[in-house]
mmCIF file of C-alpha atoms in Angstrom:
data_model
loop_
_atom_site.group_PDB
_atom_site.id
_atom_site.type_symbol
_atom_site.label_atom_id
_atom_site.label_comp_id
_atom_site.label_asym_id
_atom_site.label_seq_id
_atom_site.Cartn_x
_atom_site.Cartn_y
_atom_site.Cartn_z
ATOM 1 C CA UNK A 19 65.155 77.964 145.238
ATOM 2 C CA UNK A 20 68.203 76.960 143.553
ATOM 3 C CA UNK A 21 70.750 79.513 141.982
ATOM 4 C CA UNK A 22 70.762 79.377 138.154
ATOM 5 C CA UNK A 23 74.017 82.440 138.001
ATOM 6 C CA UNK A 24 76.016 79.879 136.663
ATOM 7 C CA UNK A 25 73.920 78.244 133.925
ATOM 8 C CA UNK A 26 74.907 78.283 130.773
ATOM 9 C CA UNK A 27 72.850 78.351 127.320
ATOM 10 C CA UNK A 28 73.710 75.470 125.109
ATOM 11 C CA UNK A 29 72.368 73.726 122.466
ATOM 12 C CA UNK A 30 70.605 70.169 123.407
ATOM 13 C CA UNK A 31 73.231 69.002 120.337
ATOM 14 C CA UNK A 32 76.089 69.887 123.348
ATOM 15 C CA UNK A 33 74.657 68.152 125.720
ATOM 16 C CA UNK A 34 72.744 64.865 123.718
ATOM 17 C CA UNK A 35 73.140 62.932 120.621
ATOM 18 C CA UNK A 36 69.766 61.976 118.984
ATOM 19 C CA UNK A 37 69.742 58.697 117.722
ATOM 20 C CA UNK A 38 66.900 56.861 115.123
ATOM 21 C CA UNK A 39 65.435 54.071 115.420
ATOM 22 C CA UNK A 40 65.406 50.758 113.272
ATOM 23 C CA UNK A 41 62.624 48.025 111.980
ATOM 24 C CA UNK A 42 62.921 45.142 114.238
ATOM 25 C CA UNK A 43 61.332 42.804 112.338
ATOM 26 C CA UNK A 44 63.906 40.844 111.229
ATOM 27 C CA UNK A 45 64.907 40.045 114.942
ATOM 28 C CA UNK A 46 63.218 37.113 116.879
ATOM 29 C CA UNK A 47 61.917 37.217 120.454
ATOM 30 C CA UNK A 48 63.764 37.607 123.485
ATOM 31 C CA UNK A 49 64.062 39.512 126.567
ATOM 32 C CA UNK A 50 65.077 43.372 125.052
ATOM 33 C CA UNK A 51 62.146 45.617 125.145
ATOM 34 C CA UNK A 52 61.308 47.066 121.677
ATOM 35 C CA UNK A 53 59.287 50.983 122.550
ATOM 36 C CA UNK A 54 57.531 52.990 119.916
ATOM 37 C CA UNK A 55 56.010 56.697 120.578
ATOM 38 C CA UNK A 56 52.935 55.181 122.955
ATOM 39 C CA UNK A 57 55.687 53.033 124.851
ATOM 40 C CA UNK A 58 56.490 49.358 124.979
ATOM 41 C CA UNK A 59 55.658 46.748 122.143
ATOM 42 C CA UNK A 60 57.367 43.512 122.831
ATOM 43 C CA UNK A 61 60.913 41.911 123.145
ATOM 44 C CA UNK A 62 63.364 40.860 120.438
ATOM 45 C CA UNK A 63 66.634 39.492 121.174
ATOM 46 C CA UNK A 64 69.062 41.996 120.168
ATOM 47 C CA UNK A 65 69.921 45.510 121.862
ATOM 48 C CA UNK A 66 69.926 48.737 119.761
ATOM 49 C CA UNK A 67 71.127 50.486 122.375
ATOM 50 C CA UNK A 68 73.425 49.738 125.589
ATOM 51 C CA UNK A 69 73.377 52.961 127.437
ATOM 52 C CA UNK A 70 69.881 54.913 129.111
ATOM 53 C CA UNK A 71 68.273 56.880 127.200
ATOM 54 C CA UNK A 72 65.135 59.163 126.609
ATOM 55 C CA UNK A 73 62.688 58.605 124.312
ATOM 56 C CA UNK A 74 60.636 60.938 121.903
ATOM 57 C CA UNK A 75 58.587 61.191 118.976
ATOM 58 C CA UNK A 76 59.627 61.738 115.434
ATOM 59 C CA UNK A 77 57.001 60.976 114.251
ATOM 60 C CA UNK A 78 52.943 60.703 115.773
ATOM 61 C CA UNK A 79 53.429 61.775 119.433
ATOM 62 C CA UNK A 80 56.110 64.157 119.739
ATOM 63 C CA UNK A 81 55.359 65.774 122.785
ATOM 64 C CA UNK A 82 56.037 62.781 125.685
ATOM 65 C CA UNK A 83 59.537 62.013 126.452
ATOM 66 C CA UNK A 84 60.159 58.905 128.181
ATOM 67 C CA UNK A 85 62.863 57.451 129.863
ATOM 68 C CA UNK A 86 64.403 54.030 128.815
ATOM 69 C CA UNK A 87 66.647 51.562 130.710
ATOM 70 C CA UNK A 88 69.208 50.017 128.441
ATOM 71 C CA UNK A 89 69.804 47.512 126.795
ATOM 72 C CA UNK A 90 66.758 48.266 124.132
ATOM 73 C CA UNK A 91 65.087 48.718 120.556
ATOM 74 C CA UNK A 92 63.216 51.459 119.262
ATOM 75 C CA UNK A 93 61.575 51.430 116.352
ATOM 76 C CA UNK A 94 61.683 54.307 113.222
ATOM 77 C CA UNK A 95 59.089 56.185 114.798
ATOM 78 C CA UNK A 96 61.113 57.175 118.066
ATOM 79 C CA UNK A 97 64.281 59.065 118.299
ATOM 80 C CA UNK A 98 66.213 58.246 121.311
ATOM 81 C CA UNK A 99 68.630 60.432 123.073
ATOM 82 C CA UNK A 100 71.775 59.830 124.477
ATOM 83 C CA UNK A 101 73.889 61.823 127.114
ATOM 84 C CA UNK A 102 77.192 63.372 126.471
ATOM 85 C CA UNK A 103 80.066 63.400 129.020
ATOM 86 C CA UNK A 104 78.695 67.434 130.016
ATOM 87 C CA UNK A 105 74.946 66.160 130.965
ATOM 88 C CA UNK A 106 73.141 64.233 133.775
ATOM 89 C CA UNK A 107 70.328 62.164 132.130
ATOM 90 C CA UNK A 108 67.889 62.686 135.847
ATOM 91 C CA UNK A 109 68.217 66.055 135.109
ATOM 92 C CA UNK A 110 67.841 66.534 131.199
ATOM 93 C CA UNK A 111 64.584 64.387 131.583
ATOM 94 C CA UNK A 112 62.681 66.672 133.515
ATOM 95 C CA UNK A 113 64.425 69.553 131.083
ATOM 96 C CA UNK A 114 62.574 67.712 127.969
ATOM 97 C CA UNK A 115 59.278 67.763 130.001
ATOM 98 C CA UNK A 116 59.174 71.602 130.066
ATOM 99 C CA UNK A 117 59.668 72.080 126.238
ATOM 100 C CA UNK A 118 56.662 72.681 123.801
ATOM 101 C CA UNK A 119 57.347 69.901 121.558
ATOM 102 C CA UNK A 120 54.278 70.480 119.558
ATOM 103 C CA UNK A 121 55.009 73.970 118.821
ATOM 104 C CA UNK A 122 58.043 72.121 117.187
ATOM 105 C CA UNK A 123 56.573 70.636 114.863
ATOM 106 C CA UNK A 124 57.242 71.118 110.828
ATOM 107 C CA UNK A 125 54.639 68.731 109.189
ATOM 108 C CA UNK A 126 51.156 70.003 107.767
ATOM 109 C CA UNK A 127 49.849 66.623 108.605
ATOM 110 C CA UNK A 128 51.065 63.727 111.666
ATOM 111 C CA UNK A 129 52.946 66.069 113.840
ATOM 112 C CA UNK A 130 57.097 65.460 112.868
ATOM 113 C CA UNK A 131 60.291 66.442 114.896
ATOM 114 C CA UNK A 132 63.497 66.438 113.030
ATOM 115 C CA UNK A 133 67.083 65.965 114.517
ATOM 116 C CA UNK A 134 67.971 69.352 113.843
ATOM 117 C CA UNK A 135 65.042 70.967 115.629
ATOM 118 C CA UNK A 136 66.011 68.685 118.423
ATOM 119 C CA UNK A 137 69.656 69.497 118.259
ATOM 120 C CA UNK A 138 69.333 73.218 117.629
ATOM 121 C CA UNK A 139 67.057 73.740 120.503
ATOM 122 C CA UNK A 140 68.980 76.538 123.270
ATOM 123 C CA UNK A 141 68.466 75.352 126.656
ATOM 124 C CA UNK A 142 70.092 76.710 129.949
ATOM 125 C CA UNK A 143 72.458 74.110 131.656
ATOM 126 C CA UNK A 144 73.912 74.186 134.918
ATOM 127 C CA UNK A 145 77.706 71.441 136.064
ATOM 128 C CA UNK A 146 77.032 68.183 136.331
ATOM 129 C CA UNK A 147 77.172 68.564 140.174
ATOM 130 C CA UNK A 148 74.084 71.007 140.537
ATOM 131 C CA UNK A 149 72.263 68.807 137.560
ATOM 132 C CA UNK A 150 72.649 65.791 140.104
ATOM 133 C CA UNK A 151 71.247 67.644 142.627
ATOM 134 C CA UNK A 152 68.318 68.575 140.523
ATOM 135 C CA UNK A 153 68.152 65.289 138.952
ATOM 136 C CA UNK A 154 67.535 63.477 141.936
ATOM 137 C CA UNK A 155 65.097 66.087 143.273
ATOM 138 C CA UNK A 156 62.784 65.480 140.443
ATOM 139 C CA UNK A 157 63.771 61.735 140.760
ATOM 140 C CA UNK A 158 62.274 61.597 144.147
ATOM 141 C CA UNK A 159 59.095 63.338 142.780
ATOM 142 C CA UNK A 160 58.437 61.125 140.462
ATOM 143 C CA UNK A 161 58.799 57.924 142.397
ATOM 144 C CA UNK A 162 56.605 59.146 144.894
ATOM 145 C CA UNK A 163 53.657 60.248 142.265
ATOM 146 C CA UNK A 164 54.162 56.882 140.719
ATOM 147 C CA UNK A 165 53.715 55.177 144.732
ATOM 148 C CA UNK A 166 50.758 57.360 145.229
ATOM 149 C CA UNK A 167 49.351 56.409 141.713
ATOM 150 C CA UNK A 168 49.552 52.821 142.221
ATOM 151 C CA UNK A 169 48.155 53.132 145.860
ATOM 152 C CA UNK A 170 44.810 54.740 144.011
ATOM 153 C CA UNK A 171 45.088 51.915 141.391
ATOM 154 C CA UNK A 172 45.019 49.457 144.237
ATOM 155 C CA UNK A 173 42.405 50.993 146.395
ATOM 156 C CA UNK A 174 40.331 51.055 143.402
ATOM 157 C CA UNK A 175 40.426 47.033 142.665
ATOM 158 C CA UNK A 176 39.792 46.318 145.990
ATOM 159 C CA UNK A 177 36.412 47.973 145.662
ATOM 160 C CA UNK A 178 36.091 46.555 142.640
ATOM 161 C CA UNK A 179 36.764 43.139 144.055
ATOM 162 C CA UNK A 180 34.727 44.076 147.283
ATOM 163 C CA UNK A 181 31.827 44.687 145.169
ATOM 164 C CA UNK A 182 31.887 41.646 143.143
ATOM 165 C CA UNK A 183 32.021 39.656 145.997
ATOM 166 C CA UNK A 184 29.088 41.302 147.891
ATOM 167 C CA UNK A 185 26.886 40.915 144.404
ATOM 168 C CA UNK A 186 27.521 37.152 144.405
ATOM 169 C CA UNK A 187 26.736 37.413 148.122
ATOM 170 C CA UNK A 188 30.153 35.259 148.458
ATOM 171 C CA UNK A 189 31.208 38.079 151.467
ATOM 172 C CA UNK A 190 28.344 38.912 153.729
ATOM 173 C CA UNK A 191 28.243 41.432 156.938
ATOM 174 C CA UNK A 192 28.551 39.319 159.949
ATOM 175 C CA UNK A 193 24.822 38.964 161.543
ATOM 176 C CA UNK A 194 23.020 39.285 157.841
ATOM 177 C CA UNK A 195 21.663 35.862 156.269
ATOM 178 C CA UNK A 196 18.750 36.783 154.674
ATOM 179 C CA UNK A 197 18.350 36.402 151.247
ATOM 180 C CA UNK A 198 18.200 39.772 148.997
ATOM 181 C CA UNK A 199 14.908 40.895 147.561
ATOM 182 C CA UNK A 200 14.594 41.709 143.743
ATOM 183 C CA UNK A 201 13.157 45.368 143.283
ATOM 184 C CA UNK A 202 12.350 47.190 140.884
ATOM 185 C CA UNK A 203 13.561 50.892 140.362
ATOM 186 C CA UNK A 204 9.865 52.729 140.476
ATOM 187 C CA UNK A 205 8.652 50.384 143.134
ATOM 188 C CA UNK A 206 11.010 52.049 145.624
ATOM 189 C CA UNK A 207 12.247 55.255 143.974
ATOM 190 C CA UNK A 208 10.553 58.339 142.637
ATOM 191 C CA UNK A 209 11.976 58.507 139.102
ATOM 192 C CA UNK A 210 12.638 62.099 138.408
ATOM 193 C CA UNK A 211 15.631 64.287 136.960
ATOM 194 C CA UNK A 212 17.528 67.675 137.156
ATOM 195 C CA UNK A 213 16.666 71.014 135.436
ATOM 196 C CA UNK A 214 18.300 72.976 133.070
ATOM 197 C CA UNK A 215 20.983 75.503 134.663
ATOM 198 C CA UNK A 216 22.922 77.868 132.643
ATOM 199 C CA UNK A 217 26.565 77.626 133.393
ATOM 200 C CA UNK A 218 27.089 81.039 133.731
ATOM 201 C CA UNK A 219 24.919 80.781 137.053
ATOM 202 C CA UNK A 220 27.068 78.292 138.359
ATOM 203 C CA UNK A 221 30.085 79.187 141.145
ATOM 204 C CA UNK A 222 33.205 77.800 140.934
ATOM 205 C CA UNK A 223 33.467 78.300 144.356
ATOM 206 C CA UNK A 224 31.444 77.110 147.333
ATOM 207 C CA UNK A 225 30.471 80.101 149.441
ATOM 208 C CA UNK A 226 27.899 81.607 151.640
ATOM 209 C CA UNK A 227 25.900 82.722 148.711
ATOM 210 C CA UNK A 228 26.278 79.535 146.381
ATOM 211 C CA UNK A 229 26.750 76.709 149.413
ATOM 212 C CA UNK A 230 25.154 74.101 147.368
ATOM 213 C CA UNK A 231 27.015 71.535 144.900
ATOM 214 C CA UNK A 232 25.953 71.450 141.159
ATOM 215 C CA UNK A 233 26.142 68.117 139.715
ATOM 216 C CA UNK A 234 26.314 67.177 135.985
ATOM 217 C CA UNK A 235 27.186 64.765 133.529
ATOM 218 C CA UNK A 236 30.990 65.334 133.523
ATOM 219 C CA UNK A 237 33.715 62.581 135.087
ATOM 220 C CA UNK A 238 35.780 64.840 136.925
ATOM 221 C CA UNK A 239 35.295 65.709 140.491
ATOM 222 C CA UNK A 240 32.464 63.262 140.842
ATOM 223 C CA UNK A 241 30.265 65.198 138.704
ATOM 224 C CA UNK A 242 30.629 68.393 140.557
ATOM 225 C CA UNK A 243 30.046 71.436 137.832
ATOM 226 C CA UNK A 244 30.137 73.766 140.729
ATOM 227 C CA UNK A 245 27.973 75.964 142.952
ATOM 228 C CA UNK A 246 24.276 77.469 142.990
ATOM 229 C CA UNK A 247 22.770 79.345 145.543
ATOM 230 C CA UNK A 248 19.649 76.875 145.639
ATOM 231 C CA UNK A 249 18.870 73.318 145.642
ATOM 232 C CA UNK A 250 16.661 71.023 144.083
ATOM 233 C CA UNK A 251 16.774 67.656 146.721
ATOM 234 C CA UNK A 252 18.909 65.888 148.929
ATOM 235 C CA UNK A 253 20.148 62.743 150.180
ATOM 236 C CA UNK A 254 19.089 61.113 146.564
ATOM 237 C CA UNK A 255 20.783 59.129 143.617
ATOM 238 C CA UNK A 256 21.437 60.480 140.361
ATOM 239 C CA UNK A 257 22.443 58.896 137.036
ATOM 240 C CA UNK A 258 23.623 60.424 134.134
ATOM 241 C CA UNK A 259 20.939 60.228 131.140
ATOM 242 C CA UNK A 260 22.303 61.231 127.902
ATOM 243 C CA UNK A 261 25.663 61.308 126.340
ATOM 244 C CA UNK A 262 29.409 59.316 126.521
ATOM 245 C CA UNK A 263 28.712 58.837 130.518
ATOM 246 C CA UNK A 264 25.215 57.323 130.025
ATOM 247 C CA UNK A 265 24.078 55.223 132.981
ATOM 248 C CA UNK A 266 26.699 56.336 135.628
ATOM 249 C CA UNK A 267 25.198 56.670 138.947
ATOM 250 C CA UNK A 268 26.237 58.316 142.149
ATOM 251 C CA UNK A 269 25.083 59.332 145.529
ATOM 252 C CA UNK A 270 24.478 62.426 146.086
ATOM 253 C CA UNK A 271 24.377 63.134 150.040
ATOM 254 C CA UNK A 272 22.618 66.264 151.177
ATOM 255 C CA UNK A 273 20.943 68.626 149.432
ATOM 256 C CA UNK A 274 22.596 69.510 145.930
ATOM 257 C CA UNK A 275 21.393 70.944 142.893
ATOM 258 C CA UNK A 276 21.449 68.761 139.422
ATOM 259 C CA UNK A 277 21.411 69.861 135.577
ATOM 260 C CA UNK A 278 19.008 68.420 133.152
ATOM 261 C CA UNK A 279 21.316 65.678 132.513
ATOM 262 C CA UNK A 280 20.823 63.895 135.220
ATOM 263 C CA UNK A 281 18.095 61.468 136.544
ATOM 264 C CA UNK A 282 17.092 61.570 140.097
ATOM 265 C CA UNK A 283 16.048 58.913 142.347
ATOM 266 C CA UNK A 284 14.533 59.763 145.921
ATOM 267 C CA UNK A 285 13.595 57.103 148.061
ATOM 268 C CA UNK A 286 11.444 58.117 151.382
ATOM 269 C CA UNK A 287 12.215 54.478 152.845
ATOM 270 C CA UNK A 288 15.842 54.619 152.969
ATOM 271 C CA UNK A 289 17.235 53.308 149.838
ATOM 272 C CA UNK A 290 19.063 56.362 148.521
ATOM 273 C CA UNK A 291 22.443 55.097 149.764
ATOM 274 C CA UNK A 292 25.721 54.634 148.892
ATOM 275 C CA UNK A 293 25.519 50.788 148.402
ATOM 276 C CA UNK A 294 22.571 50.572 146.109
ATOM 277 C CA UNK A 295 23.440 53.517 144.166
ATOM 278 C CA UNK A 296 27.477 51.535 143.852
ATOM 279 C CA UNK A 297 25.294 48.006 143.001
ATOM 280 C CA UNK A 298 23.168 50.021 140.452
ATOM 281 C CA UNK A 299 25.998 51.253 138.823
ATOM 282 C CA UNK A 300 27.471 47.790 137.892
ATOM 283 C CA UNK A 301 24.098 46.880 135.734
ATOM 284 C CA UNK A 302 23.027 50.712 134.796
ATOM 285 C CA UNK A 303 24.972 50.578 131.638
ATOM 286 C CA UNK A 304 23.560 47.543 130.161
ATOM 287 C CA UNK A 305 20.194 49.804 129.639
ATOM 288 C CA UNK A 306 21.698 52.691 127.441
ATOM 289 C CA UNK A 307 20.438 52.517 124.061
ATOM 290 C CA UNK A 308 23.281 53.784 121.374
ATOM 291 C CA UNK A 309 21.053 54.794 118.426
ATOM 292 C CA UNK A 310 22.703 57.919 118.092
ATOM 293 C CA UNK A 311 23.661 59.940 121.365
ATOM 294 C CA UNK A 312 23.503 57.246 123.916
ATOM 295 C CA UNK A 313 20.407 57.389 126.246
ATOM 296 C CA UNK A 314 19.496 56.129 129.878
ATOM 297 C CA UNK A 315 15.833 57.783 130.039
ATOM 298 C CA UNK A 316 13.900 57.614 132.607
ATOM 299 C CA UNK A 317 10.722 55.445 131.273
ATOM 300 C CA UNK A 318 13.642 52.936 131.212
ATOM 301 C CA UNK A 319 15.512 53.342 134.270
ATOM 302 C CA UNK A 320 11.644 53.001 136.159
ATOM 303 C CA UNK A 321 12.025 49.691 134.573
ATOM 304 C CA UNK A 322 14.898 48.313 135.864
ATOM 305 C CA UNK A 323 14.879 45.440 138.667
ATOM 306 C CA UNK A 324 17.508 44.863 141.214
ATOM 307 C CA UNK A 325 18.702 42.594 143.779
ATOM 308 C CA UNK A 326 19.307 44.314 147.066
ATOM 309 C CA UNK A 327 20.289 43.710 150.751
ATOM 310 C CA UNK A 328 18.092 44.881 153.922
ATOM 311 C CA UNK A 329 18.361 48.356 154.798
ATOM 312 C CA UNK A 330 20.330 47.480 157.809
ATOM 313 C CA UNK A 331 22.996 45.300 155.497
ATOM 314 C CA UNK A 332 22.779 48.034 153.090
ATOM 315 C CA UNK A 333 23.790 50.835 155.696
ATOM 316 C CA UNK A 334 27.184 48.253 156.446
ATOM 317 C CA UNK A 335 28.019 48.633 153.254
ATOM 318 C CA UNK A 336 27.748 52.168 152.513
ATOM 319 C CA UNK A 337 29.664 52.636 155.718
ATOM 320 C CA UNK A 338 32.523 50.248 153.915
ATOM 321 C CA UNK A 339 32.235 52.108 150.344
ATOM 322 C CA UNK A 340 32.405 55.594 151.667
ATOM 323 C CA UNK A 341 35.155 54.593 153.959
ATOM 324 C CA UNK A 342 37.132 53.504 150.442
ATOM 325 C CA UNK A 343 35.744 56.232 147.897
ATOM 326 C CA UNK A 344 37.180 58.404 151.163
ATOM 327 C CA UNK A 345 40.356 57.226 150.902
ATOM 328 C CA UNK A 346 40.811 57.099 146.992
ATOM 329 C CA UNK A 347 39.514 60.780 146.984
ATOM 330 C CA UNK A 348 42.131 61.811 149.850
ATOM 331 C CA UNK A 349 44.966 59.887 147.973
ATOM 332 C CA UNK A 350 43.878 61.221 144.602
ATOM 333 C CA UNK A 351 44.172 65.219 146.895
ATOM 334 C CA UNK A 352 47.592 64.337 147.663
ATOM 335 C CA UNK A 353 48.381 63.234 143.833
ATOM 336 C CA UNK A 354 47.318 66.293 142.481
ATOM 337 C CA UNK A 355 49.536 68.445 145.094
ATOM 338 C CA UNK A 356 52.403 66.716 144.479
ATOM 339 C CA UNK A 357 51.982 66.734 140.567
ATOM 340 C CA UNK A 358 51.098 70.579 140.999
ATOM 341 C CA UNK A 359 54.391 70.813 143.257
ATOM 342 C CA UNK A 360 56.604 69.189 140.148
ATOM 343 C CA UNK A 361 54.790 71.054 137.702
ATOM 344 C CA UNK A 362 55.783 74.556 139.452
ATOM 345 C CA UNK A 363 59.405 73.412 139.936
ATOM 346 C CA UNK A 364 59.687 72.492 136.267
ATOM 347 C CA UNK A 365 57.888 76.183 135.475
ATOM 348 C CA UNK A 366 60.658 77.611 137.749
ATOM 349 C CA UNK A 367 63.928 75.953 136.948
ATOM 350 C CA UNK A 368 63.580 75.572 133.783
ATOM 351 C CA UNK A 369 62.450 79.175 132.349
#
C-alpha cells in the first residue's frame, strides 16, 4: 500500500476553488454541454468554464461528484470545482468520492452544500507526484468498470435483439421449419405457487445443511433470498405474483425452494425451460392488474396462451440463452470485484 508519512492536512479551499453556476437561458444552442446535479442537459454556445473540473451539488443531489471536460456550463444548481497549482484533479476526484456529502448538509428541507462547508472541509494531501500516481491508479479503475459495464450493457441487447428475432421467427435454428403451436399456460403446466417462509429460516449461505436456493420476489441475484434446508420442486418456472416485480418469470433449474410470492409452473413434458420461461417473460406483464398492489394471480396466469417452438427447437434455444445469461452473470462477478477492489482502496487511502 502506498505511504501516506508525508501527507499533509489541508483544507479543500488550498487545494480547489468552488465555483457557481449561472442560468443559461439566455444562450442559444451549440456544441458546449450545459450539466445540472443528475448530469448533462443540452448544449448552448458559450463556455462557462475553460479548464476540467468536478462537479457537485448545491443544491438537490449533493452527494455525486462528477467529473467534467472543459469547455462547459453548469447551471445554479451545481458548484463546480477547480484545481489549484498544489492539486492533481485524477486524484482529488476519487478524494470527493470518499466524503459523506450528505452528512454535510445544512438545509431542513432539499439537501444544500454551501461553499464554505466545501472549502472548510480538512482533507489529507500528499505532492503532486504521489497524487499522479494515485490519480492514475484510480483512473485505470474506472475505465475498466466503465469497459466491463458497457460489455454487460451490450450482452444484454443482444439477447434482447436475439429474442425479438426468434418471437417473429425472423432467426430460426438450422433444421427447424415447423410452424409454432399456440398453448395455453394450464394446458401444459401445473399452475401452482410457493409457500410462506419466514426469513429468519432462510441461510445466507449455501451449505451442507441449507444446500437448496430460496427464491423470492426481489431483483437482485435472480431472485435468490437465500438458503433452506428443504425444497419444494425442481426443474420448474416461477413468476413473481404480487407487488412492483409482478409478472417476472424465471427458470428455476433443480430443485429450489420458493416463498409465497411466487407462482410455479411444472411441466412433466418438458416445457419448463429456459426458452419458454425467457418468451413468457416478454408477454407476462401485459396480465398484471394495477388496482392497488399489482397482481399476476394464478386463475390468470392458467389463462394465458402462447406461441412456442418444438421441444427440440426449444432445447437450442435454452442452450443459446443460458450460454448469454452465463456470460452477463460472469461479467456482472467481475464488475462487482473490481468495484469492491476501488471501493476498499478509496476506504484505505483516503481515511
Amino acid at each position: 500500500m502506498l505511504a501516506r508519512n508525508a501527507w499533509e492536512k489541508r483544507c479543500l479551499s488550498d487545494v480547489l476553488k468552488v465555483n457557481s453556476g449561472r442560468d443559461y437561458k439566455h444562450l442559444s444552442a451549440g456544441t458546449i454541454p450545459v450539466y445540472g446535479t443528475g448530469g448533462y442537459m443540452l448544449s448552448v454556445n458559450k463556455a462557462l468554464s475553460n479548464q476540467n473540473a468536478i462537479g457537485i451539488g448545491r443544491k438537490g443531489t449533493i452527494d455525486r461528484p462528477y467529473l467534467l471536460n472543459a469547455p462547459f456550463w453548469t447551471v445554479d444548481t451545481l458548484f463546480y470545482l477547480t484545481m489549484k497549482a498544489a492539486a492533481e484533479i485524477a486524484f482529488v476526484f476519487p478524494l470527493l468520492q470518499r466524503v459523506h456529502w450528505k452528512k454535510l448538509d445544512e438545509s431542513t428541507g432539499v439537501p444544500s452544500l454551501s461553499k464554505r462547508v466545501i472549502e472548510t472541509l480538512s482533507v489529507y494531501v500528499p505532492d503532486k507526484k504521489e497524487q499522479r500516481a494515485i490519480g492514475n491508479l484510480f483512473f485505470f479503475l474506472d475505465t475498466l468498470i466503465a469497459a466491463t459495464q458497457h460489455r454487460i450493457d451490450t450482452l444484454e441487447h443482444v439477447k434482447k435483439a436475439l429474442l425479438q428475432h426468434v418471437l417473429d421467427q425472423s432467426w430460426r435454428f438450422k433444421g427447424f421449419t415447423d410452424h409454432w403451436k399456440r398453448h395455453k399456460i394450464s394446458d401444459i403446466f401445473r399452475v401452482t405457487r410457493g409457500k410462506v417462509l419466514p426469513t429468519s429460516s432462510v441461510a445466507n449461505q449455501k451449505s451442507l445443511a441449507t444446500p437448496f436456493p430460496v427464491y423470492s420476489s426481489q431483483t437482485k441475484h435472480d431472485g435468490l433470498l437465500g438458503y433452506y434446508h428443504d425444497y419444494l420442486y425442481a426443474d420448474a418456472i416461477t413468476w413473481t405474483t404480487d407487488g412492483a416485480n409482478a409478472g417476472m418469470v424465471k427458470y428455476r433449474p433443480q430443485k429450489f425452494y420458493s416463498t409465497n410470492v411466487n407462482g410455479v409452473l411444472i411441466s412433466t413434458q418438458g416445457y419448463a425451460n429456459t426458452a419458454v420461461a425467457s418468451i413468457l417473460n416478454t408477454i407476462a406483464w401485459k396480465y398484471v392488474s394495477h388496482v392497488g398492489n399489482p397482481k399476476l394471480m394464478g386463475k390468470v396466469m392458467a389463462d394465458i396462451s402462447l406461441e412456442l417452438p418444438s421441444i427440440p427447437e426449444q432445447k437450442a434455444l435454452s442452450s443459446l440463452l443460458e450460454n448469454l445469461n452465463n456470460t452477463i452473470r460472469t461479467t456482472n462477478v467481475k464488475l462487482s470485484k473490481i468495484q469492491l477492489l476501488k471501493s476498499s482502496l478509496l476506504q484505505q487511502l483516503f481515511i
